[in-house]
Amino acid sequence: MKISIQINEGPYQHQASDTAYQFAKAAIEKGHEIFRVFFYHDGVNNASRFTLPPQDDRNIVNQWAELGIKNADGEPELVVCIAAALRRGMLDESEASKNGIDGNNIHPAFRISGLGQLIEAGIQSDRLVVFGD
Amino acid sequence: MKISIQINEGPYQHQASDTAYQFAKAAIEKGHEIFRVFFYHDGVNNASRFTLPPQDDRNIVNQWAELGIKNADGEPELVVCIAAALRRGMLDESEASKNGIDGNNIHPAFRISGLGQLIEAGIQSDRLVVFGD
Amino acid sequence: MLHTVNKSSFERNSLKSCLNIIDDTSVILLIEDGVISAAKNTNAPMIADLAAQGRVYALQGDVEARGISSKLADNIKLVDYAGFVDLVVEHGTAVSWV
Amino acid sequence: MLHTVNKSSFERNSLKSCLNIIDDTSVILLIEDGVISAAKNTNAPMIADLAAQGRVYALQGDVEARGISSKLADNIKLVDYAGFVDLVVEHGTAVSWV
Amino acid sequence: MTTKKFMYLNRRSSFGTVYAIESLEVVLIAAAFEQDVSLAFIDDGVYQIVEGQNADGIGMKNFSKTFHALGDYEINKLYVSAESLEQRGLSSNDLMPLVYEDEDDDWAEKPSVKVVSNAQLSKIMSEQDVCLSF
Amino acid sequence: MTTKKFMYLNRRSSFGTVYAIESLEVVLIAAAFEQDVSLAFIDDGVYQIVEGQNADGIGMKNFSKTFHALGDYEINKLYVSAESLEQRGLSSNDLMPLVYEDEDDDWAEKPSVKVVSNAQLSKIMSEQDVCLSF
């Protein structure tokens, strides 16, 4: 089955991203396709390549990156909502340079895009599961 | 009076930072001293200089920065918990270079420090008020 | 003491928990979604006695933002942010039921 | 449908809201702090009937993390993450009471 | 394009968290996809469409007027839980008068908001293909 | 240095949010400041010190054992709401056997956890100078 996921919360503060990751991993192991993971609200903070958790703790961003969720064209399907991201200081190279910010922090396994990608995930997938606070 | 503030949540997702800001502003206007604002948990995300809210919305990071809360030595007293910050990808120049990350995102009106600064704020201040989810 | 409650008593248990612990001299300030508990509704009895004693405050900006200015329960005292600061100064230790 | 509830019924109203709306054929999966409602406690009656019908699941990892494995209420079915995926596949539209 | 039934589940008030405004942003985008869209307001979510919200005093953006735009995008199924309203001492008179023009009825102006029982909401929810929770 | 009475108010369980572990991190740091430290466990906060937590299945770090270190830092006032325990079908036997060595009593090992009524908690709370909520 094609399954998509919406994540409303950032890493560490709430269990939402952890649960969603375990769910996604289990779905892939069972042979399902994760069509898209859409990071919305504080969920956009899961895409930060700056995170440095303690050595003895999980690295939530890397866990997501290592799942390697991509589409047929090889594009990442870990999608970060652009409006929510800009509001919270999550920038890719293009948004940073467009806005004159001298840095960017989106992990390359994620991509920034619009809210339409969430609706599209709902249309294209057999199931959409929301994780939040 | 000397008043300190602890903020447990990031900008935009919860009202905590907005309320804390309005409270701090009112306290200063009434002649009180804001001894320190300690940003803990997701509160560390209030310190991102990358945030780009929509034109018609408030810029929470800049609002805090403009309050200009500093100590007698001119150091910022908007203090970001280092452990919580690293976990969530909030880095200053020093932490970034120490950890081999090619960028940093802490606004210069804030500084990173340890949890002892929260305890110290509790000791040194007449009041400590917590804002959270 | 000053107890602040920032969530609706319909959504969370924080007001109830605060009321379980609050002593006879402390006051409550409802802020953010906590002001929903200041409206005339089925949860209003929770704070009616305290309010009658003049010990329940609500943040005016939050009340107006939620469109409940005309529906406040009896004896709720409205304060602005400056009034919030005064409550913190006057009532000693502040306890946040976040 | 599959309804997921991720918060304790002592802290929030989400389980109660879910129970107000759930239809006769849907099932509930308790996850994260939602599993607290799967323990034998004063809130257990809320889901006792549904559980007796075999319609209440709880995520095993979350149950173990909260130290309540030996205190589960009757008729709660434990699933792992693979079981969570199966529930999503089998029960159609998923509704999260976040 | 496939047409699916999307429900947007709103259970929180307007300003305490960002969910209300960011939910509305999704709904506005959703309009472009020509799907069947319903909004459900349950629990404190009913406060999102209460008339007379004024955010001046808290320094936040008042987005509640944006709900009036939904009718223009043919989003006209806003279901409000009667039980949630009642618990909160509210009635349909306290809600914003949101309307749409019905193209099947000579563009007559009709109310978008329907106050329904939890039992009715249950039935409406069970007909959905996708439920987005905020 | 001034000595003040600090209370750490814990109302959430261990893993659903980060508050529990990050609260414990503050408490450990606080030990170095030689203040009077109390911890209150109310509502679902009581689950933080329940015996037998096992986080292997959720991929998170199990920090509950760290509570055993508190005694070594002379943090030995852990107040647990009796009403909160009872509502949750728990008793003091379900809690971790946290202890400290009492230097005023020939280093005798004593329990750090005290189950108290809400009325007693109210009194303890009213004696505090600072209350940090998590």
XYZ file of C-alpha atoms in Angstrom:
730
model
C 0.000 0.000 0.000
C 1.010 3.643 -0.475
C 1.134 5.363 2.904
C 1.869 9.022 3.644
C 2.627 10.651 6.963
C 2.052 14.149 8.382
C 4.219 15.209 11.338
C 3.162 18.241 13.380
C 5.926 18.403 16.006
C 9.688 18.848 16.114
C 12.275 16.352 17.326
C 12.834 15.534 21.023
C 10.153 17.826 22.506
C 7.330 15.413 21.675
C 7.313 11.725 20.854
C 5.460 12.366 17.579
C 8.497 12.229 15.315
C 9.865 9.120 17.061
C 6.585 7.266 16.699
C 6.215 8.333 13.077
C 9.738 7.105 12.337
C 9.104 3.699 13.943
C 5.838 3.477 12.032
C 7.482 4.391 8.708
C 10.306 1.908 9.252
C 7.863 -0.889 10.094
C 5.750 -0.058 7.034
C 8.771 -0.230 4.739
C 9.892 -3.507 6.325
C 6.450 -4.940 5.624
C 6.801 -4.028 1.951
C 4.593 -0.943 1.879
C 5.626 2.255 0.143
C 6.008 5.466 2.125
C 4.869 7.840 -0.579
C 5.695 11.005 1.318
C 6.408 12.329 4.813
C 5.145 15.876 5.171
C 6.634 17.945 7.978
C 4.285 20.709 9.065
C 4.072 23.160 12.003
C 7.068 22.561 14.341
C 7.541 19.308 12.431
C 9.772 21.294 10.067
C 12.417 21.304 12.803
C 13.012 17.598 12.126
C 14.905 18.618 8.999
C 17.752 20.518 10.669
C 21.194 19.305 9.683
C 22.600 21.295 12.649
C 21.244 18.940 15.335
C 23.819 17.488 17.720
C 22.083 15.163 20.181
C 24.131 13.575 22.996
C 26.234 10.555 21.956
C 24.044 8.119 23.902
C 20.797 9.376 22.404
C 19.132 8.799 19.053
C 19.727 11.247 16.186
C 16.185 11.791 14.931
C 17.174 13.783 11.848
C 19.655 11.153 10.713
C 17.160 8.369 11.381
C 14.764 9.986 8.941
C 17.537 10.649 6.426
C 18.692 7.013 6.568
C 15.227 5.728 5.715
C 16.005 7.135 2.270
C 12.438 7.943 1.323
C 12.584 9.089 -2.320
C 10.416 9.106 -5.391
C 11.091 7.422 -8.747
C 13.145 10.434 -9.865
C 15.388 10.085 -6.826
C 14.017 13.230 -5.169
C 13.573 13.103 -1.397
C 10.006 12.604 -0.256
C 10.738 13.997 3.195
C 8.974 17.281 2.461
C 9.169 20.341 4.671
C 6.366 22.924 4.432
C 7.922 26.128 3.162
C 5.608 28.562 4.975
C 6.028 26.792 8.320
C 9.779 26.450 7.731
C 10.496 30.115 6.954
C 8.507 31.213 10.021
C 10.670 28.948 12.186
C 14.074 29.567 10.658
C 14.450 26.394 8.612
C 16.053 27.354 5.300
C 17.536 25.580 2.309
C 20.218 27.215 0.181
C 17.782 28.723 -2.268
C 15.518 30.327 0.373
C 18.508 31.588 2.312
C 20.094 33.333 -0.639
C 16.710 34.650 -1.830
C 16.253 36.295 1.589
C 19.837 37.420 2.121
C 20.548 35.019 5.002
C 24.162 33.849 5.242
C 23.453 30.238 6.075
C 21.041 27.362 5.688
C 20.156 24.366 7.801
C 17.982 21.920 5.863
C 19.444 18.425 5.704
C 19.943 17.283 2.068
C 17.697 14.243 2.604
C 14.745 16.657 2.959
C 13.292 19.160 0.513
C 11.258 22.314 1.028
C 7.972 22.647 -0.814
C 4.446 23.994 -0.555
C 1.350 22.810 1.273
C 0.006 21.434 -1.982
C 2.380 18.510 -1.425
C 0.387 17.524 1.657
C -2.910 17.550 -0.238
C -1.289 15.647 -3.078
C 0.000 13.064 -0.625
C -3.569 12.637 0.608
C -4.829 12.172 -2.940
C -2.096 9.828 -4.162
C -1.785 7.623 -1.072
C -4.049 4.854 0.148
C -3.604 6.078 3.708
C -2.431 9.242 5.437
C -1.509 9.088 9.114
C -1.000 12.174 11.283
C 1.424 12.335 14.227
C 1.404 15.309 16.564
C 1.227 16.621 20.092
C 12.066 44.128 41.332
C 14.354 41.652 39.593
C 12.299 39.259 37.523
C 13.504 36.288 35.486
C 11.626 34.258 32.913
C 11.831 30.649 31.746
C 10.397 29.843 28.308
C 9.717 26.203 27.411
C 8.324 26.528 23.895
C 9.472 27.784 20.503
C 8.056 30.690 18.527
C 4.713 30.552 16.668
C 3.729 26.970 17.617
C 2.565 27.988 21.103
C 1.602 31.336 22.579
C 4.164 30.941 25.388
C 6.869 33.093 23.825
C 4.378 35.806 22.827
C 2.943 36.012 26.329
C 6.407 36.018 27.900
C 7.452 38.838 25.586
C 4.401 40.956 26.427
C 5.010 40.269 30.104
C 8.708 41.221 29.897
C 7.906 44.391 27.975
C 5.284 45.425 30.533
C 7.658 44.683 33.414
C 10.383 46.860 31.884
C 7.872 49.641 31.202
C 6.866 49.518 34.855
C 10.494 49.994 35.905
C 11.322 46.423 36.887
C 14.522 44.713 35.813
C 14.363 41.589 33.687
C 17.405 39.865 35.129
C 17.441 37.015 32.645
C 15.269 35.186 30.134
C 16.187 31.521 29.998
C 15.136 29.603 26.896
C 14.791 25.904 27.607
C 13.334 22.872 25.789
C 11.899 24.011 22.414
C 12.218 27.531 23.795
C 15.723 27.551 22.326
C 14.141 27.902 18.884
C 13.228 31.494 19.775
C 16.870 32.408 19.202
C 17.090 31.588 15.498
C 18.344 34.447 13.352
C 17.107 32.503 10.289
C 13.396 33.081 10.979
C 11.449 34.747 8.187
C 7.817 35.232 9.277
C 5.289 36.633 6.771
C 5.393 40.423 6.316
C 2.064 40.941 8.065
C 2.996 38.886 11.120
C 5.135 39.622 14.168
C 8.826 38.644 14.177
C 9.151 37.006 17.579
C 12.938 36.666 17.474
C 13.414 40.329 16.629
C 10.917 41.382 19.295
C 13.041 39.672 21.919
C 16.238 41.080 20.461
C 14.806 44.616 20.478
C 14.013 44.436 24.197
C 17.798 44.598 24.596
C 17.953 42.600 27.805
C 21.595 42.795 28.914
C 23.618 42.707 32.108
C 25.908 45.424 33.471
C 28.762 44.108 31.318
C 26.648 44.508 28.196
C 26.271 40.761 27.710
C 22.897 39.549 26.486
C 20.703 38.043 29.181
C 18.597 36.177 26.655
C 20.188 32.842 27.497
C 19.732 29.690 25.455
C 20.297 26.328 27.176
C 23.236 24.689 25.453
C 22.137 21.062 25.910
C 18.619 21.754 24.640
C 20.019 23.890 21.802
C 22.518 21.350 20.443
C 19.841 18.634 20.475
C 17.592 20.851 18.365
C 20.125 22.308 15.949
C 20.563 25.765 17.458
C 24.255 26.654 17.236
C 26.416 29.676 17.800
C 29.691 30.137 15.946
C 31.760 28.496 18.653
C 29.607 25.364 18.968
C 29.358 25.059 15.204
C 33.098 25.167 14.619
C 33.759 22.889 17.614
C 31.455 20.299 16.044
C 32.474 20.776 12.427
C 29.157 22.264 11.289
C 29.440 24.781 8.451
C 26.938 27.291 9.763
C 25.312 28.737 12.845
C 21.928 30.252 13.553
C 21.866 31.922 16.982
C 20.858 35.575 16.832
C 23.571 37.838 18.328
C 21.141 39.247 20.921
C 21.106 35.785 22.543
C 23.889 33.745 24.090
C 24.297 30.021 24.677
C 25.093 28.817 28.176
C 24.499 26.036 30.667
C 21.543 25.118 32.853
C 23.309 26.649 35.830
C 22.208 29.995 34.443
C 18.590 29.034 35.094
C 19.299 28.104 38.702
C 21.313 31.265 39.130
C 18.418 33.297 37.740
C 16.189 31.701 40.368
C 18.649 32.590 43.116
C 19.402 36.144 42.014
C 15.885 37.225 41.067
C 12.975 38.192 43.264
C 10.622 36.302 40.984
C 10.899 33.639 38.300
C 7.949 33.108 35.968
C 7.625 30.086 33.668
C 5.872 30.158 30.296
C 5.210 26.957 28.428
C 2.755 24.715 26.622
C 1.341 32.719 45.570
C 0.251 33.403 42.038
C -0.874 30.391 40.030
C -1.057 30.800 36.256
C -3.113 28.425 34.117
C -2.684 28.680 30.362
C -4.855 25.899 28.968
C -8.574 25.414 28.578
C -10.130 23.297 31.305
C -12.047 21.511 28.535
C -8.796 20.378 26.912
C -6.499 19.697 29.860
C -6.477 18.922 33.543
C -4.192 21.800 34.553
C -6.856 24.051 36.108
C -8.240 21.092 38.037
C -4.762 20.182 39.273
C -4.116 23.745 40.314
C -7.394 23.839 42.234
C -6.446 20.589 44.008
C -3.285 22.170 45.384
C -3.945 25.901 45.744
C -3.962 27.194 49.336
C -6.414 29.624 50.929
C -4.500 32.799 50.204
C -3.245 32.271 46.656
C -4.782 33.682 43.504
C -5.200 32.319 39.983
C -4.459 34.152 36.740
C -5.934 32.625 33.585
C -3.831 33.338 30.493
C -3.735 32.185 26.860
C -6.292 29.394 26.304
C -6.716 29.306 30.070
C -9.163 32.210 29.742
C -11.688 29.834 28.220
C -12.308 28.778 31.826
C -13.318 32.364 32.613
C -16.382 32.169 30.380
C -19.900 31.223 31.422
C -19.891 27.548 30.529
C -20.322 24.116 32.057
C -16.865 24.330 33.686
C -17.569 27.681 35.341
C -18.567 26.081 38.676
C -14.943 24.915 39.074
C -13.798 28.424 39.913
C -17.029 30.108 41.014
C -16.157 30.097 44.742
C -12.624 31.391 44.234
C -13.936 34.054 41.876
C -16.508 35.145 44.448
C -13.615 35.653 46.850
C -11.954 37.919 44.274
C -9.127 35.481 43.653
C -9.531 34.771 39.927
C -7.972 37.014 37.295
C -7.961 36.692 33.516
C -5.708 38.349 30.963
C -7.810 40.824 29.022
C -5.970 40.482 25.695
C -6.513 36.747 25.724
C -10.182 37.137 26.655
C -10.748 39.523 23.736
C -8.797 37.340 21.315
C -11.119 34.417 22.046
C -14.267 36.473 21.570
C -15.573 35.854 25.075
C -15.527 39.391 26.525
C -19.317 39.501 26.738
C -19.607 36.010 28.158
C -17.437 36.162 31.241
C -18.514 34.326 34.372
C -19.244 36.403 37.471
C -16.500 38.021 39.536
C -13.629 37.455 37.087
C -11.163 40.330 37.346
C -9.564 41.411 34.085
C -5.946 42.564 33.967
C -3.622 43.656 31.175
C 0.051 42.678 30.964
C 1.002 45.453 33.394
C -1.559 43.994 35.787
C 0.011 40.559 35.266
C 3.349 42.048 36.344
C 1.709 43.584 39.420
C 0.227 40.217 40.384
C 3.673 38.602 40.106
C 5.178 41.320 42.265
C 2.437 41.250 44.908
C 1.806 37.542 45.336
C 5.289 36.091 45.864
C 6.262 32.807 44.270
C 4.708 32.204 40.854
C 3.585 28.690 39.947
C 2.866 27.889 36.303
C 0.538 24.987 35.648
C 1.947 24.468 32.159
C -11.673 3.598 10.682
C -8.667 3.567 12.924
C -8.626 6.220 15.660
C -5.282 6.917 17.329
C -5.105 8.634 20.718
C -1.678 9.727 21.909
C -2.341 11.520 25.199
C -3.260 10.388 28.669
C -6.965 10.672 29.442
C -5.946 12.145 32.806
C -4.163 15.039 31.075
C -6.345 15.753 28.035
C -9.801 15.315 26.647
C -8.740 13.599 23.413
C -9.792 10.055 24.344
C -13.132 11.355 25.553
C -13.625 13.325 22.324
C -12.729 10.300 20.273
C -15.233 8.179 22.199
C -17.929 10.814 21.582
C -17.514 10.478 17.827
C -16.341 6.930 17.128
C -18.815 4.761 15.192
C -19.777 1.149 15.837
C -17.211 -0.455 13.577
C -14.081 1.604 14.229
C -11.187 0.653 16.491
C -8.927 2.678 18.772
C -5.158 2.419 19.016
C -3.565 3.994 22.090
C -0.034 5.259 21.444
C 2.572 7.346 23.296
C 1.072 8.719 26.534
C -2.283 7.484 25.272
C -1.380 4.035 26.639
C -1.871 5.370 30.160
C -5.577 4.914 29.431
C -4.921 1.200 28.863
C -3.954 0.653 32.515
C -6.249 -0.425 35.325
C -7.126 2.939 36.799
C -10.084 5.190 37.509
C -10.399 6.076 33.810
C -10.503 2.447 32.684
C -14.336 2.355 32.552
C -14.192 4.833 29.663
C -13.009 2.136 27.271
C -14.100 -1.060 29.037
C -17.017 -1.762 26.699
C -15.037 -1.136 23.540
C -12.194 -3.249 24.878
C -14.611 -6.093 25.628
C -15.620 -5.929 21.968
C -11.952 -6.360 21.011
C -11.738 -2.858 19.589
C -8.995 -1.305 21.762
C -5.332 -1.733 20.903
C -2.254 -0.321 22.631
C 1.286 0.031 21.330
C 3.453 -2.418 23.244
C 6.640 -0.339 23.229
C 4.799 2.577 24.782
C 3.157 0.336 27.372
C 6.550 -1.056 28.417
C 8.181 2.380 28.472
C 5.606 3.578 30.982
C 6.037 0.590 33.258
C 2.418 -0.518 33.024
C 2.775 -3.923 31.311
C 1.595 -5.774 34.394
C -1.257 -3.358 35.054
C -3.208 -3.449 31.819
C -6.976 -3.292 31.938
C -8.899 -6.284 30.596
C -9.144 -7.043 26.897
C -6.528 -4.573 25.683
C -4.777 -5.964 22.611
C -1.084 -5.187 22.353
C 0.543 -4.510 18.979
C 4.054 -3.588 17.889
C 4.814 -1.020 15.170
C 4.254 -3.689 12.481
C 0.853 -4.297 14.059
C 0.192 -0.543 13.960
C 0.890 -0.642 10.210
C -1.505 -3.585 9.817
C -4.233 -1.671 11.646
C -3.762 1.304 9.322
C -3.957 -0.965 6.287
C -6.993 -2.930 7.493
C -9.187 -0.210 8.933
C -9.317 2.413 6.197
C -9.145 6.105 7.033
C -6.948 6.932 10.022
C -8.074 9.671 12.405
C -5.525 11.106 14.845
C -6.928 12.732 17.980
C -3.797 14.829 18.427
C -7.666 13.761 -10.908
C -9.180 11.444 -8.330
C -11.666 13.151 -6.046
C -11.370 12.206 -2.429
C -13.198 13.312 0.654
C -10.898 15.314 2.924
C -11.818 16.245 6.469
C -9.942 18.892 8.441
C -10.321 18.175 12.135
C -9.978 21.290 14.337
C -10.008 20.849 18.091
C -8.034 23.852 19.383
C -8.832 27.536 19.745
C -7.397 30.271 17.544
C -4.384 31.730 19.304
C -3.015 29.451 22.020
C -1.289 27.359 19.379
C -0.459 27.761 15.701
C -2.605 24.812 14.635
C -5.709 26.867 13.870
C -4.048 29.304 11.479
C -1.836 26.706 9.853
C -4.865 24.444 9.377
C -6.675 27.266 7.609
C -3.641 27.731 5.360
C -3.899 24.101 4.263
C -7.617 24.420 3.615
C -7.062 27.434 1.357
C -4.442 25.529 -0.640
C -6.688 22.459 -0.736
C -9.314 24.488 -2.601
C -7.101 24.452 -5.700
C -7.097 20.641 -5.813
C -10.848 20.311 -6.373
C -11.348 17.693 -3.701
C -14.399 17.285 -1.511
C -13.522 19.341 1.575
C -15.175 19.324 5.007
C -14.091 21.108 8.157
C -15.018 19.793 11.574
C -14.921 22.013 14.660
C -14.971 19.983 17.841
C -14.010 20.776 21.442
C -12.248 24.166 21.739
C -12.006 24.184 17.940
C -15.455 25.833 17.953
C -13.764 29.027 19.194
C -12.017 29.336 15.817
C -15.232 30.536 14.215
C -16.685 32.536 17.085
C -17.687 36.070 16.064
C -15.822 39.021 17.535
C -12.281 37.720 18.044
C -9.889 40.623 18.570
C -6.185 39.820 18.774
C -4.952 43.421 19.116
C -4.226 42.975 22.808
C -1.945 39.969 22.401
C 0.188 41.207 19.516
C -0.849 38.383 17.227
C -2.326 38.312 13.758
C -6.112 38.044 13.667
C -6.790 35.555 10.910
C -10.387 34.761 11.824
C -11.730 36.950 9.015
C -10.065 34.607 6.525
C -12.836 32.103 7.219
C -15.118 34.418 5.235
C -13.043 33.701 2.135
C -13.755 29.971 2.226
C -17.133 30.345 0.531
C -15.484 31.900 -2.519
C -13.381 28.760 -2.867
C -16.448 26.523 -2.714
C -15.507 25.323 0.737
C -18.877 25.345 2.400
C -19.130 22.325 4.646
C -18.168 23.543 8.093
C -19.534 21.149 10.698
C -19.664 22.312 14.293
C -20.285 19.952 17.186
C -23.514 20.956 18.930
C -22.354 19.301 22.147
C -19.038 21.192 22.087
C -20.867 24.496 21.573
C -23.335 23.790 24.349
C -20.666 22.799 26.889
C -18.990 26.135 26.223
C -22.157 28.174 26.692
C -22.226 29.034 22.994
C -24.920 28.801 20.340
C -24.926 29.111 16.571
C -25.717 32.833 17.056
C -22.252 33.309 18.495
C -20.568 32.028 15.341
C -19.408 34.057 12.353
C -22.111 34.199 9.659
C -20.096 32.325 7.034
C -21.823 31.924 3.707
C -21.343 30.724 0.137
C -23.197 31.221 -3.116
C -24.856 28.045 -4.337
C -24.241 27.730 -8.064
C -26.917 25.015 -8.295
C -29.508 27.386 -6.869
C -29.033 30.553 -8.900
C -26.121 31.650 -6.720
C -28.329 32.031 -3.673
C -26.382 32.894 -0.555
C -26.456 30.031 1.940
C -24.870 29.361 5.302
C -21.658 27.313 5.302
C -21.785 26.448 8.976
C -23.888 23.506 10.099
C -24.288 22.727 13.761
C -24.529 18.943 14.013
C -24.741 16.384 16.782
C -21.784 14.179 17.590
C -23.777 11.280 16.148
C -24.106 13.128 12.833
C -20.425 14.066 12.942
C -19.586 10.428 13.468
C -21.439 9.522 10.297
C -19.840 12.344 8.290
C -16.403 11.354 9.538
C -16.918 7.726 8.600
C -17.463 8.774 4.971
C -14.069 10.492 4.692
C -11.051 9.203 2.776
C -8.472 11.415 4.459
C -8.538 13.115 7.847
C -5.995 15.846 8.549
C -5.762 16.671 12.254
C -4.561 19.976 13.644
C 25.385 32.308 48.485
C 21.715 32.834 49.335
C 19.834 29.625 49.962
C 16.416 29.477 48.444
C 13.781 26.812 48.329
C 13.385 25.475 44.788
C 10.525 23.232 43.752
C 10.544 21.260 40.523
C 6.986 20.582 39.456
C 6.607 17.469 37.269
C 3.206 16.723 35.806
C 3.997 14.691 32.673
C 5.093 11.103 32.087
C 8.596 10.106 31.002
C 8.596 9.691 27.229
C 5.638 11.414 25.583
C 7.430 14.742 25.879
C 10.971 15.862 26.654
C 9.964 17.702 29.834
C 10.670 14.811 32.196
C 14.252 14.198 31.086
C 15.085 17.869 30.693
C 13.647 18.569 34.145
C 15.912 15.905 35.619
C 18.884 17.525 33.868
C 18.127 20.798 35.655
C 17.778 19.055 39.001
C 21.203 17.427 38.599
C 22.778 20.798 37.806
C 20.884 22.414 40.668
C 22.633 20.085 43.102
C 25.880 22.018 42.603
C 24.245 25.255 43.782
C 23.527 24.027 47.299
C 19.965 25.217 47.345
C 17.054 23.560 49.101
C 15.598 21.300 46.408
C 12.206 19.556 46.332
C 10.639 17.608 43.518
C 6.875 17.280 43.215
C 5.291 14.553 41.104
C 1.658 15.293 40.388
C -0.788 13.982 37.773
C 0.953 11.833 35.123
C 4.267 13.043 36.573
C 4.021 10.116 38.992
C 4.860 7.801 36.068
C 8.364 9.328 35.959
C 9.362 7.340 39.041
C 7.407 4.145 38.430
C 9.586 1.047 38.670
C 10.171 -1.071 35.561
C 10.139 1.470 32.729
C 11.655 -0.066 29.601
C 12.155 2.194 26.606
C 13.819 -0.390 24.321
C 10.687 -0.785 22.248
C 10.319 2.900 21.367
C 13.917 3.661 20.452
C 14.310 6.276 23.164
C 16.835 6.686 25.935
C 15.739 5.259 29.286
C 16.774 7.878 31.807
C 14.630 6.665 34.703
C 17.635 5.034 36.395
C 19.160 8.496 36.763
C 16.682 9.169 39.571
C 18.758 6.773 41.687
C 21.668 9.237 41.484
C 19.725 12.040 43.151
C 20.398 10.727 46.669
C 24.145 11.056 46.108
C 23.616 14.746 45.421
C 21.627 15.219 48.610
C 18.438 15.620 46.679
C 16.102 13.583 48.821
C 12.769 15.365 48.940
C 10.646 13.739 46.282
C 6.974 14.375 47.016
C 4.399 12.270 45.209
C 0.709 13.127 45.196
C -1.217 10.316 46.883
C -4.369 11.291 44.985
C -2.549 11.193 41.644
C -1.159 7.731 42.419
C -4.517 6.400 43.521
C -6.379 7.690 40.457
C -3.865 5.820 38.324
C -4.226 2.548 40.205
C -0.706 2.890 41.609
C 0.679 2.660 45.126
C 4.028 3.498 46.684
C 5.061 -0.133 46.030
C 5.005 0.590 42.310
C 7.589 3.358 42.629
C 11.371 3.062 42.332
C 12.971 2.518 45.770
C 14.909 5.784 45.752
C 17.093 6.338 48.793
C 19.713 8.651 50.252
C 22.204 8.349 53.106
C 21.345 10.643 55.985
C 24.554 12.325 57.175
C 22.802 13.483 60.350
C 21.926 9.892 61.249
C 25.216 8.013 60.787
C 24.660 7.753 57.028
C 21.647 5.534 57.470
C 19.889 4.733 54.203
C 16.473 6.367 54.057
C 13.740 6.645 51.443
C 13.723 9.815 49.343
C 10.177 9.414 48.103
C 7.330 10.622 50.271
C 3.750 10.024 49.244
C 1.775 13.021 50.463
C -1.785 14.258 50.215
C -2.626 17.211 48.010
C -3.243 19.189 51.207
C 0.314 18.465 52.352
C 1.653 19.293 48.891
C -0.191 22.579 49.055
C 1.591 23.453 52.265
C 4.998 22.387 50.932
C 4.452 24.384 47.775
C 3.481 27.493 49.698
C 6.894 27.460 51.425
C 8.843 27.608 48.136
C 10.733 30.609 46.788
C 11.011 29.399 43.215
C 8.862 26.926 41.299
C 10.199 25.551 38.022
C 7.479 23.855 35.967
C 8.112 21.199 33.343
